[in-house]
PDB file of C-alpha atoms in Angstrom:
ATOM      1  CA  MET A   1      -5.820  -2.632  22.308  1.00  0.00           C
ATOM      2  CA  LYS A   2      -8.922  -3.272  20.368  1.00  0.00           C
ATOM      3  CA  LEU A   3      -9.590  -3.729  16.548  1.00  0.00           C
ATOM      4  CA  TYR A   4     -13.364  -4.192  15.815  1.00  0.00           C
ATOM      5  CA  GLY A   5     -13.971  -4.529  11.885  1.00  0.00           C
ATOM      6  CA  ALA A   6     -17.975  -4.349   9.789  1.00  0.00           C
ATOM      7  CA  LEU A   7     -18.786  -4.486   6.334  1.00  0.00           C
ATOM      8  CA  GLU A   8     -20.971  -1.716   4.918  1.00  0.00           C
ATOM      9  CA  THR A   9     -20.397   1.538   7.334  1.00  0.00           C
ATOM     10  CA  THR A  10     -18.793   4.611   8.249  1.00  0.00           C
ATOM     11  CA  PRO A  11     -15.519   4.055   9.726  1.00  0.00           C
ATOM     12  CA  GLN A  12     -17.257   7.567  12.616  1.00  0.00           C
ATOM     13  CA  ALA A  13     -20.373   4.249  12.837  1.00  0.00           C
ATOM     14  CA  LEU A  14     -17.807   1.387  13.925  1.00  0.00           C
ATOM     15  CA  LEU A  15     -15.713   3.988  15.824  1.00  0.00           C
ATOM     16  CA  THR A  16     -19.389   4.762  17.673  1.00  0.00           C
ATOM     17  CA  CYS A  17     -19.951   1.636  18.145  1.00  0.00           C
ATOM     18  CA  ALA A  18     -16.240   0.728  19.328  1.00  0.00           C
ATOM     19  CA  LEU A  19     -16.152   3.431  21.854  1.00  0.00           C
ATOM     20  CA  GLU A  20     -19.737   2.419  23.342  1.00  0.00           C
ATOM     21  CA  THR A  21     -18.044  -1.613  23.321  1.00  0.00           C
ATOM     22  CA  ALA A  22     -14.808  -0.933  24.694  1.00  0.00           C
ATOM     23  CA  TYR A  23     -15.144   1.821  26.677  1.00  0.00           C
ATOM     24  CA  GLN A  24     -19.007   2.264  27.432  1.00  0.00           C
ATOM     25  CA  ILE A  25     -18.438   6.130  26.085  1.00  0.00           C
ATOM     26  CA  SER A  26     -21.957   7.108  24.250  1.00  0.00           C
ATOM     27  CA  PRO A  27     -22.498   9.156  21.830  1.00  0.00           C
ATOM     28  CA  LEU A  28     -19.119   9.874  19.532  1.00  0.00           C
ATOM     29  CA  PRO A  29     -17.163  12.800  20.898  1.00  0.00           C
ATOM     30  CA  CYS A  30     -15.902  15.134  18.826  1.00  0.00           C
ATOM     31  CA  ILE A  31     -12.550  13.660  16.506  1.00  0.00           C
ATOM     32  CA  ALA A  32      -9.966  16.436  16.226  1.00  0.00           C
ATOM     33  CA  ARG A  33      -6.958  16.534  13.774  1.00  0.00           C
ATOM     34  CA  THR A  34      -2.779  16.446  14.030  1.00  0.00           C
ATOM     35  CA  SER A  35      -1.528  19.115  11.990  1.00  0.00           C
ATOM     36  CA  LEU A  36      -1.514  15.625  10.049  1.00  0.00           C
ATOM     37  CA  GLY A  37      -3.787  14.690   9.917  1.00  0.00           C
ATOM     38  CA  LYS A  38      -4.263  12.238  12.286  1.00  0.00           C
ATOM     39  CA  PRO A  39      -7.468  11.247  14.374  1.00  0.00           C
ATOM     40  CA  TYR A  40      -7.836  11.827  18.468  1.00  0.00           C
ATOM     41  CA  LEU A  41     -10.660  11.994  20.691  1.00  0.00           C
ATOM     42  CA  SER A  42      -9.773  15.950  22.788  1.00  0.00           C
ATOM     43  CA  ALA A  43     -11.853  14.547  25.056  1.00  0.00           C
ATOM     44  CA  HIS A  44     -10.831  11.176  25.688  1.00  0.00           C
ATOM     45  CA  PRO A  45      -6.732  11.874  25.309  1.00  0.00           C
ATOM     46  CA  ASP A  46      -6.197   8.788  26.638  1.00  0.00           C
ATOM     47  CA  ILE A  47      -7.849   6.837  24.380  1.00  0.00           C
ATOM     48  CA  HIS A  48      -5.988   6.634  20.702  1.00  0.00           C
ATOM     49  CA  ILE A  49      -7.492   5.318  17.592  1.00  0.00           C
ATOM     50  CA  ASN A  50      -7.086   4.487  14.374  1.00  0.00           C
ATOM     51  CA  TRP A  51      -9.494   3.693  11.477  1.00  0.00           C
ATOM     52  CA  SER A  52      -9.663   2.383   7.289  1.00  0.00           C
ATOM     53  CA  HIS A  53     -11.595   1.289   5.553  1.00  0.00           C
ATOM     54  CA  SER A  54     -11.774  -0.434   1.492  1.00  0.00           C
ATOM     55  CA  GLY A  55     -14.349  -1.403  -0.285  1.00  0.00           C
ATOM     56  CA  ALA A  56     -16.486  -2.604   2.086  1.00  0.00           C
ATOM     57  CA  PHE A  57     -14.372  -3.113   4.841  1.00  0.00           C
ATOM     58  CA  VAL A  58     -14.156  -1.299   7.875  1.00  0.00           C
ATOM     59  CA  LEU A  59     -11.511  -1.397  10.316  1.00  0.00           C
ATOM     60  CA  CYS A  60     -10.705   0.305  13.846  1.00  0.00           C
ATOM     61  CA  ALA A  61      -8.277   0.091  16.421  1.00  0.00           C
ATOM     62  CA  LEU A  62      -8.459   1.749  20.135  1.00  0.00           C
ATOM     63  CA  SER A  63      -5.152   1.514  22.468  1.00  0.00           C
ATOM     64  CA  GLU A  64      -4.226   3.396  25.184  1.00  0.00           C
ATOM     65  CA  LYS A  65      -0.922   4.046  23.495  1.00  0.00           C
ATOM     66  CA  PRO A  66      -0.466   6.369  19.771  1.00  0.00           C
ATOM     67  CA  ILE A  67      -1.815   3.338  17.102  1.00  0.00           C
ATOM     68  CA  GLY A  68      -2.666   2.822  13.442  1.00  0.00           C
ATOM     69  CA  VAL A  69      -3.832   0.356  11.282  1.00  0.00           C
ATOM     70  CA  ASP A  70      -4.685  -0.599   7.879  1.00  0.00           C
ATOM     71  CA  ILE A  71      -7.399  -2.410   5.779  1.00  0.00           C
ATOM     72  CA  GLU A  72      -6.871  -2.662   1.986  1.00  0.00           C
ATOM     73  CA  MET A  73      -8.853  -5.540  -0.300  1.00  0.00           C
ATOM     74  CA  ILE A  74      -7.505  -7.407  -2.169  1.00  0.00           C
ATOM     75  CA  ARG A  75      -7.169  -6.320  -6.048  1.00  0.00           C
ATOM     76  CA  PRO A  76      -4.375  -6.559  -8.655  1.00  0.00           C
ATOM     77  CA  ARG A  77      -3.386  -3.929 -10.343  1.00  0.00           C
ATOM     78  CA  GLY A  78      -0.330  -2.437 -12.069  1.00  0.00           C
ATOM     79  CA  LYS A  79       2.822  -4.760 -12.419  1.00  0.00           C
ATOM     80  CA  ALA A  80       5.260  -1.836 -11.107  1.00  0.00           C
ATOM     81  CA  LEU A  81       3.328  -0.425  -8.378  1.00  0.00           C
ATOM     82  CA  PRO A  82       4.885  -3.581  -5.788  1.00  0.00           C
ATOM     83  CA  ARG A  83       9.211  -2.289  -7.340  1.00  0.00           C
ATOM     84  CA  TYR A  84       7.334   1.258  -6.645  1.00  0.00           C
ATOM     85  CA  ALA A  85       6.014   0.849  -3.204  1.00  0.00           C
ATOM     86  CA  LEU A  86       8.283  -0.748  -1.525  1.00  0.00           C
ATOM     87  CA  THR A  87      12.017  -0.249   0.083  1.00  0.00           C
ATOM     88  CA  PRO A  88      14.045  -2.488  -1.793  1.00  0.00           C
ATOM     89  CA  GLU A  89      14.002  -4.417   1.552  1.00  0.00           C
ATOM     90  CA  GLU A  90      10.181  -4.687   1.905  1.00  0.00           C
ATOM     91  CA  TYR A  91      10.355  -5.987  -2.117  1.00  0.00           C
ATOM     92  CA  ALA A  92      13.363  -8.911  -1.270  1.00  0.00           C
ATOM     93  CA  VAL A  93      10.355  -9.718   1.016  1.00  0.00           C
ATOM     94  CA  PHE A  94       7.704  -9.326  -1.186  1.00  0.00           C
ATOM     95  CA  LEU A  95       9.587 -12.046  -4.392  1.00  0.00           C
ATOM     96  CA  ASP A  96      10.562 -14.097  -1.736  1.00  0.00           C
ATOM     97  CA  SER A  97       6.568 -14.976  -0.551  1.00  0.00           C
ATOM     98  CA  GLY A  98       5.251 -15.366  -3.950  1.00  0.00           C
ATOM     99  CA  GLY A  99       5.428 -11.886  -5.688  1.00  0.00           C
ATOM    100  CA  ASP A 100       1.857 -12.100  -5.842  1.00  0.00           C
ATOM    101  CA  TRP A 101      -0.934  -9.364  -4.664  1.00  0.00           C
ATOM    102  CA  PRO A 102      -1.342 -10.807  -1.235  1.00  0.00           C
ATOM    103  CA  SER A 103       2.364 -10.596  -0.624  1.00  0.00           C
ATOM    104  CA  PHE A 104       2.342  -7.302  -1.854  1.00  0.00           C
ATOM    105  CA  TYR A 105      -0.990  -6.096   0.365  1.00  0.00           C
ATOM    106  CA  THR A 106       0.775  -7.535   3.375  1.00  0.00           C
ATOM    107  CA  LEU A 107       3.540  -5.587   3.073  1.00  0.00           C
ATOM    108  CA  TRP A 108       1.510  -2.394   2.218  1.00  0.00           C
ATOM    109  CA  THR A 109      -0.653  -2.815   5.234  1.00  0.00           C
ATOM    110  CA  ARG A 110       1.992  -3.064   7.755  1.00  0.00           C
ATOM    111  CA  LYS A 111       3.807   0.225   5.501  1.00  0.00           C
ATOM    112  CA  GLU A 112       0.781   2.046   6.294  1.00  0.00           C
ATOM    113  CA  ALA A 113      -0.237   0.852   9.494  1.00  0.00           C
ATOM    114  CA  TRP A 114       3.077   2.487  10.874  1.00  0.00           C
ATOM    115  CA  CYS A 115       2.670   5.279   9.099  1.00  0.00           C
ATOM    116  CA  LYS A 116      -0.682   6.009  10.823  1.00  0.00           C
ATOM    117  CA  TYR A 117       1.179   4.669  13.939  1.00  0.00           C
ATOM    118  CA  THR A 118       3.917   7.459  13.477  1.00  0.00           C
ATOM    119  CA  GLY A 119       1.726  10.103  12.760  1.00  0.00           C
ATOM    120  CA  ASP A 120       3.641  11.192   9.801  1.00  0.00           C
ATOM    121  CA  GLY A 121       1.153   9.762   6.930  1.00  0.00           C
ATOM    122  CA  LEU A 122       2.586   7.959   3.907  1.00  0.00           C
ATOM    123  CA  ARG A 123       4.340  10.675   1.828  1.00  0.00           C
ATOM    124  CA  ARG A 124       6.475  11.211   4.719  1.00  0.00           C
ATOM    125  CA  ARG A 125       7.809   7.936   4.778  1.00  0.00           C
ATOM    126  CA  TRP A 126       6.908   6.633   1.911  1.00  0.00           C
ATOM    127  CA  GLY A 127      10.667   5.519   1.428  1.00  0.00           C
ATOM    128  CA  GLU A 128      11.171   3.667   4.823  1.00  0.00           C
ATOM    129  CA  THR A 129      10.731   0.424   5.933  1.00  0.00           C
ATOM    130  CA  PRO A 130       8.432   0.055   9.502  1.00  0.00           C
ATOM    131  CA  PRO A 131      11.062  -1.052  11.520  1.00  0.00           C
ATOM    132  CA  THR A 132      11.177  -4.676  13.051  1.00  0.00           C
ATOM    133  CA  LYS A 133      11.694  -4.028  16.953  1.00  0.00           C
ATOM    134  CA  GLY A 134      10.122  -1.846  19.300  1.00  0.00           C
ATOM    135  CA  LEU A 135       6.017  -1.722  18.823  1.00  0.00           C
ATOM    136  CA  PHE A 136       3.845  -4.606  17.797  1.00  0.00           C
ATOM    137  CA  PHE A 137       2.823  -5.334  14.661  1.00  0.00           C
ATOM    138  CA  ARG A 138      -0.081  -8.156  13.450  1.00  0.00           C
ATOM    139  CA  THR A 139      -1.363  -9.115  10.308  1.00  0.00           C
ATOM    140  CA  TYR A 140      -4.595 -10.541   9.771  1.00  0.00           C
ATOM    141  CA  ALA A 141      -6.158 -12.215   6.498  1.00  0.00           C
ATOM    142  CA  GLY A 142      -9.067 -13.216   4.575  1.00  0.00           C
ATOM    143  CA  GLU A 143      -9.517 -14.245   1.573  1.00  0.00           C
ATOM    144  CA  CYS A 144     -10.487 -11.135  -0.207  1.00  0.00           C
ATOM    145  CA  TRP A 145      -8.571  -8.732   1.560  1.00  0.00           C
ATOM    146  CA  ARG A 146      -4.830  -8.305   4.245  1.00  0.00           C
ATOM    147  CA  ALA A 147      -5.212  -6.050   7.602  1.00  0.00           C
ATOM    148  CA  THR A 148      -1.945  -4.948   9.823  1.00  0.00           C
ATOM    149  CA  VAL A 149      -2.613  -3.780  13.077  1.00  0.00           C
ATOM    150  CA  CYS A 150       1.017  -1.016  14.969  1.00  0.00           C
ATOM    151  CA  GLY A 151       0.863  -0.109  18.185  1.00  0.00           C
ATOM    152  CA  GLU A 152       3.163   0.136  21.103  1.00  0.00           C
ATOM    153  CA  GLU A 153       1.146  -3.764  22.292  1.00  0.00           C
ATOM    154  CA  THR A 154       0.471  -6.654  21.468  1.00  0.00           C
ATOM    155  CA  PRO A 155      -2.235  -6.391  18.998  1.00  0.00           C
ATOM    156  CA  PRO A 156      -5.978  -9.283  20.024  1.00  0.00           C
ATOM    157  CA  GLU A 157      -5.330 -12.443  17.282  1.00  0.00           C
ATOM    158  CA  LYS A 158      -8.073 -11.843  16.390  1.00  0.00           C
ATOM    159  CA  ILE A 159     -10.295  -8.855  14.664  1.00  0.00           C
ATOM    160  CA  CYS A 160     -13.925  -8.209  16.864  1.00  0.00           C
ATOM    161  CA  TRP A 161     -16.283  -8.773  13.992  1.00  0.00           C
ATOM    162  CA  MET A 162     -19.045  -6.633  14.509  1.00  0.00           C
ATOM    163  CA  GLU A 163     -22.509  -6.138  13.154  1.00  0.00           C
ATOM    164  CA  VAL A 164     -23.053  -1.712  13.140  1.00  0.00           C
ATOM    165  CA  PRO A 165     -26.434  -0.782  12.911  1.00  0.00           C
TER     166      PRO A 165
END
C-alpha cells in the first residue's frame, strides 16, 4: 500500500504522479467507476486506487488490494453533527476522546475510508460502525486536518507528500 498527499492540486494530477512514482505508469490510464461510483483502472485491474480531497489537501492511495481513504479539514460545524453522523458506539468514543472537532474528524475519516474501501459508499453504510477486526486502519493528523486509510494490508507510517506540477 502506498499513500500520497499533495496541496493545491486535483486528485487526477496527484494520481498521475503517484502511479508514475509507484508503478512507472504514465500517462494516467482511463479511470472507470463501479455502479456505485468507486474508481478503478480498467487497464490495470491489479492496482486498486482511491482518493479524497478537502480544502487544499488531496490524498491518493494505491494498493494491490481494495482500499479506501479520506481526508478532512478540521472545521467547526453544527453542534448536533457528531450525534447525527456517528453511531452510538462511535459517539461514545467521540465523547471519551474529548468531544472536540479533531476527535470527530478522526472518527469521521475512519468511517468514510471504510465506506470507500467497501465500495458501497456512505449512504449504504451510514448507520454502521467500521469493524475493529479483519482490516487495517491508520489515521494521520496535521494541525488542521485528519485522514484515515482502510485496507487489507498494513498502511504506511507516513503519507508521502509530493509536489505536483
